[in-house]
């Protein structure tokens, strides 16, 4: 079991239990963790089922699995790289991601509903068509 887990990474079902781990090992560029948009982001993630959380992780990092030792061991294309939420774009735009850098570019949405709708659309529809990421 241990070696299987080591080989495959943590199951997506563990995303729920690792929410605080995910928050703890997130960096912010242009945002503070107390900004309203960031609070809405984590509120949205908490409300999602595990499968959608896994798709968000896939959208942002290129993998739907949490590293065995949690988000502190997240890797980017150039080695250890924390999950990052970058303030970027116009509120009319969808979020974008840079999977090589474990980064989401999250526009400064004006309300929770806009954030949830556009983030969901980005990971469910745009992301599934391989249009979600910017070349690293």
PDB file of C-alpha atoms in Angstrom:
ATOM      1  CA  UNK A   1       0.000   0.000   0.000  1.00  0.00           C
ATOM      2  CA  UNK A   2       2.745   2.484   0.934  1.00  0.00           C
ATOM      3  CA  UNK A   3       4.722   1.799  -2.253  1.00  0.00           C
ATOM      4  CA  UNK A   4       1.586   1.965  -4.368  1.00  0.00           C
ATOM      5  CA  UNK A   5       0.778   5.346  -2.837  1.00  0.00           C
ATOM      6  CA  UNK A   6       4.371   6.499  -3.327  1.00  0.00           C
ATOM      7  CA  UNK A   7       4.257   5.473  -6.981  1.00  0.00           C
ATOM      8  CA  UNK A   8       0.857   6.972  -7.840  1.00  0.00           C
ATOM      9  CA  UNK A   9       0.680   9.952  -5.490  1.00  0.00           C
ATOM     10  CA  UNK A  10      -2.190  10.709  -3.190  1.00  0.00           C
ATOM     11  CA  UNK A  11      -5.644   9.791  -4.414  1.00  0.00           C
ATOM     12  CA  UNK A  12      -7.893  12.611  -5.509  1.00  0.00           C
ATOM     13  CA  UNK A  13     -10.212  11.747  -2.624  1.00  0.00           C
ATOM     14  CA  UNK A  14      -7.529  13.109  -0.318  1.00  0.00           C
ATOM     15  CA  UNK A  15      -7.987  16.605  -1.719  1.00  0.00           C
ATOM     16  CA  UNK A  16     -10.816  17.194   0.717  1.00  0.00           C
ATOM     17  CA  UNK A  17      -8.703  16.384   3.759  1.00  0.00           C
ATOM     18  CA  UNK A  18      -5.775  18.359   2.400  1.00  0.00           C
ATOM     19  CA  UNK A  19      -7.639  21.633   1.906  1.00  0.00           C
ATOM     20  CA  UNK A  20      -5.826  23.350   4.767  1.00  0.00           C
ATOM     21  CA  UNK A  21      -2.564  21.913   3.456  1.00  0.00           C
ATOM     22  CA  UNK A  22      -3.359  23.391   0.043  1.00  0.00           C
ATOM     23  CA  UNK A  23      -4.088  26.803   1.578  1.00  0.00           C
ATOM     24  CA  UNK A  24      -0.980  26.675   3.785  1.00  0.00           C
ATOM     25  CA  UNK A  25       1.306  25.999   0.829  1.00  0.00           C
ATOM     26  CA  UNK A  26      -0.109  28.622  -1.527  1.00  0.00           C
ATOM     27  CA  UNK A  27       1.690  31.805  -2.526  1.00  0.00           C
ATOM     28  CA  UNK A  28      -0.010  34.974  -3.749  1.00  0.00           C
ATOM     29  CA  UNK A  29       1.251  37.478  -6.303  1.00  0.00           C
ATOM     30  CA  UNK A  30      -0.684  40.734  -6.429  1.00  0.00           C
ATOM     31  CA  UNK A  31      -3.143  39.424  -3.845  1.00  0.00           C
ATOM     32  CA  UNK A  32      -3.017  39.023  -0.090  1.00  0.00           C
ATOM     33  CA  UNK A  33      -4.559  35.908   1.431  1.00  0.00           C
ATOM     34  CA  UNK A  34      -7.105  38.167   3.157  1.00  0.00           C
ATOM     35  CA  UNK A  35      -8.325  39.795  -0.094  1.00  0.00           C
ATOM     36  CA  UNK A  36     -11.993  39.200  -0.868  1.00  0.00           C
ATOM     37  CA  UNK A  37     -11.257  37.446  -4.179  1.00  0.00           C
ATOM     38  CA  UNK A  38      -8.964  34.970  -2.412  1.00  0.00           C
ATOM     39  CA  UNK A  39     -11.531  34.312   0.303  1.00  0.00           C
ATOM     40  CA  UNK A  40     -14.113  33.685  -2.436  1.00  0.00           C
ATOM     41  CA  UNK A  41     -11.656  31.386  -4.238  1.00  0.00           C
ATOM     42  CA  UNK A  42     -11.181  29.147  -1.187  1.00  0.00           C
ATOM     43  CA  UNK A  43     -14.889  29.302  -0.363  1.00  0.00           C
ATOM     44  CA  UNK A  44     -15.621  28.099  -3.893  1.00  0.00           C
ATOM     45  CA  UNK A  45     -13.062  25.283  -3.654  1.00  0.00           C
ATOM     46  CA  UNK A  46     -14.486  24.154  -0.299  1.00  0.00           C
ATOM     47  CA  UNK A  47     -17.947  23.898  -1.868  1.00  0.00           C
ATOM     48  CA  UNK A  48     -16.806  21.721  -4.778  1.00  0.00           C
ATOM     49  CA  UNK A  49     -16.897  17.937  -4.910  1.00  0.00           C
ATOM     50  CA  UNK A  50     -13.563  16.143  -4.872  1.00  0.00           C
ATOM     51  CA  UNK A  51     -13.658  15.430  -8.613  1.00  0.00           C
ATOM     52  CA  UNK A  52     -13.879  19.125  -9.484  1.00  0.00           C
ATOM     53  CA  UNK A  53     -11.080  19.953  -7.030  1.00  0.00           C
ATOM     54  CA  UNK A  54      -8.955  17.368  -8.832  1.00  0.00           C
ATOM     55  CA  UNK A  55      -9.730  19.069 -12.166  1.00  0.00           C
ATOM     56  CA  UNK A  56      -8.676  22.418 -10.696  1.00  0.00           C
ATOM     57  CA  UNK A  57      -5.426  20.845  -9.552  1.00  0.00           C
ATOM     58  CA  UNK A  58      -4.971  19.371 -13.054  1.00  0.00           C
ATOM     59  CA  UNK A  59      -5.734  22.777 -14.593  1.00  0.00           C
ATOM     60  CA  UNK A  60      -3.136  24.537 -12.435  1.00  0.00           C
ATOM     61  CA  UNK A  61      -0.378  21.939 -12.084  1.00  0.00           C
ATOM     62  CA  UNK A  62      -0.765  19.415 -14.875  1.00  0.00           C
ATOM     63  CA  UNK A  63      -1.629  16.599 -12.454  1.00  0.00           C
ATOM     64  CA  UNK A  64      -4.788  15.750 -10.550  1.00  0.00           C
ATOM     65  CA  UNK A  65      -2.878  14.069  -7.734  1.00  0.00           C
ATOM     66  CA  UNK A  66      -1.524  15.560  -4.555  1.00  0.00           C
ATOM     67  CA  UNK A  67       2.125  14.658  -3.838  1.00  0.00           C
ATOM     68  CA  UNK A  68       2.462  11.898  -1.241  1.00  0.00           C
ATOM     69  CA  UNK A  69       3.735  14.330   1.397  1.00  0.00           C
ATOM     70  CA  UNK A  70       1.170  16.986   0.557  1.00  0.00           C
ATOM     71  CA  UNK A  71       1.313  20.323  -1.196  1.00  0.00           C
ATOM     72  CA  UNK A  72       4.655  21.219   0.371  1.00  0.00           C
ATOM     73  CA  UNK A  73       6.232  18.783  -2.112  1.00  0.00           C
ATOM     74  CA  UNK A  74       4.515  20.135  -5.227  1.00  0.00           C
ATOM     75  CA  UNK A  75       6.922  20.185  -8.164  1.00  0.00           C
ATOM     76  CA  UNK A  76       7.161  22.523 -11.128  1.00  0.00           C
ATOM     77  CA  UNK A  77       9.159  22.142 -14.325  1.00  0.00           C
ATOM     78  CA  UNK A  78      12.238  23.512 -12.570  1.00  0.00           C
ATOM     79  CA  UNK A  79      11.960  21.714  -9.214  1.00  0.00           C
ATOM     80  CA  UNK A  80       9.950  22.475  -6.074  1.00  0.00           C
ATOM     81  CA  UNK A  81       7.299  25.073  -6.845  1.00  0.00           C
ATOM     82  CA  UNK A  82       4.394  26.103  -4.615  1.00  0.00           C
ATOM     83  CA  UNK A  83       0.844  26.540  -5.865  1.00  0.00           C
ATOM     84  CA  UNK A  84       0.463  30.243  -6.724  1.00  0.00           C
ATOM     85  CA  UNK A  85      -2.502  32.504  -7.359  1.00  0.00           C
ATOM     86  CA  UNK A  86      -1.465  35.488  -9.468  1.00  0.00           C
ATOM     87  CA  UNK A  87      -3.612  38.621  -9.815  1.00  0.00           C
ATOM     88  CA  UNK A  88      -3.824  39.021 -13.543  1.00  0.00           C
ATOM     89  CA  UNK A  89      -6.352  39.830 -16.219  1.00  0.00           C
ATOM     90  CA  UNK A  90      -9.628  41.645 -16.483  1.00  0.00           C
ATOM     91  CA  UNK A  91     -12.757  40.538 -14.560  1.00  0.00           C
ATOM     92  CA  UNK A  92     -14.417  39.786 -17.919  1.00  0.00           C
ATOM     93  CA  UNK A  93     -11.776  37.107 -18.637  1.00  0.00           C
ATOM     94  CA  UNK A  94     -11.457  33.487 -17.592  1.00  0.00           C
ATOM     95  CA  UNK A  95      -8.664  32.392 -15.258  1.00  0.00           C
ATOM     96  CA  UNK A  96      -5.554  31.046 -16.998  1.00  0.00           C
ATOM     97  CA  UNK A  97      -2.910  28.671 -15.783  1.00  0.00           C
ATOM     98  CA  UNK A  98       0.789  27.997 -16.151  1.00  0.00           C
ATOM     99  CA  UNK A  99       1.163  24.316 -15.344  1.00  0.00           C
ATOM    100  CA  UNK A 100       4.967  24.460 -15.452  1.00  0.00           C
ATOM    101  CA  UNK A 101       4.840  26.885 -12.521  1.00  0.00           C
ATOM    102  CA  UNK A 102       1.749  25.589 -10.649  1.00  0.00           C
ATOM    103  CA  UNK A 103       0.167  28.984 -11.130  1.00  0.00           C
ATOM    104  CA  UNK A 104      -3.335  30.298 -11.756  1.00  0.00           C
ATOM    105  CA  UNK A 105      -3.818  33.798 -13.108  1.00  0.00           C
ATOM    106  CA  UNK A 106      -7.008  34.872 -11.357  1.00  0.00           C
ATOM    107  CA  UNK A 107      -8.632  38.144 -12.414  1.00  0.00           C
ATOM    108  CA  UNK A 108      -9.993  40.445  -9.687  1.00  0.00           C
ATOM    109  CA  UNK A 109     -13.624  39.342  -9.960  1.00  0.00           C
ATOM    110  CA  UNK A 110     -16.231  41.679  -8.533  1.00  0.00           C
ATOM    111  CA  UNK A 111     -18.436  39.022  -6.922  1.00  0.00           C
ATOM    112  CA  UNK A 112     -18.433  35.390  -5.812  1.00  0.00           C
ATOM    113  CA  UNK A 113     -20.822  34.263  -8.545  1.00  0.00           C
ATOM    114  CA  UNK A 114     -18.550  35.571 -11.313  1.00  0.00           C
ATOM    115  CA  UNK A 115     -15.515  33.881  -9.802  1.00  0.00           C
ATOM    116  CA  UNK A 116     -17.311  30.553  -9.407  1.00  0.00           C
ATOM    117  CA  UNK A 117     -18.862  30.641 -12.881  1.00  0.00           C
ATOM    118  CA  UNK A 118     -15.661  31.575 -14.706  1.00  0.00           C
ATOM    119  CA  UNK A 119     -13.385  29.282 -12.716  1.00  0.00           C
ATOM    120  CA  UNK A 120     -15.784  26.375 -13.270  1.00  0.00           C
ATOM    121  CA  UNK A 121     -16.006  27.130 -16.983  1.00  0.00           C
ATOM    122  CA  UNK A 122     -12.221  27.345 -17.278  1.00  0.00           C
ATOM    123  CA  UNK A 123     -11.562  23.971 -15.673  1.00  0.00           C
ATOM    124  CA  UNK A 124     -14.606  22.058 -16.958  1.00  0.00           C
ATOM    125  CA  UNK A 125     -14.878  23.235 -20.551  1.00  0.00           C
ATOM    126  CA  UNK A 126     -11.861  25.197 -21.696  1.00  0.00           C
ATOM    127  CA  UNK A 127      -9.423  23.015 -19.747  1.00  0.00           C
ATOM    128  CA  UNK A 128     -10.816  19.842 -21.276  1.00  0.00           C
ATOM    129  CA  UNK A 129     -10.000  21.182 -24.732  1.00  0.00           C
ATOM    130  CA  UNK A 130      -6.329  21.827 -23.919  1.00  0.00           C
ATOM    131  CA  UNK A 131      -6.782  25.576 -24.317  1.00  0.00           C
ATOM    132  CA  UNK A 132      -6.293  26.243 -20.647  1.00  0.00           C
ATOM    133  CA  UNK A 133      -2.605  26.734 -20.280  1.00  0.00           C
ATOM    134  CA  UNK A 134      -0.009  29.125 -21.515  1.00  0.00           C
ATOM    135  CA  UNK A 135       3.137  27.564 -22.863  1.00  0.00           C
ATOM    136  CA  UNK A 136       5.891  27.641 -20.282  1.00  0.00           C
TER     137      UNK A 136
END
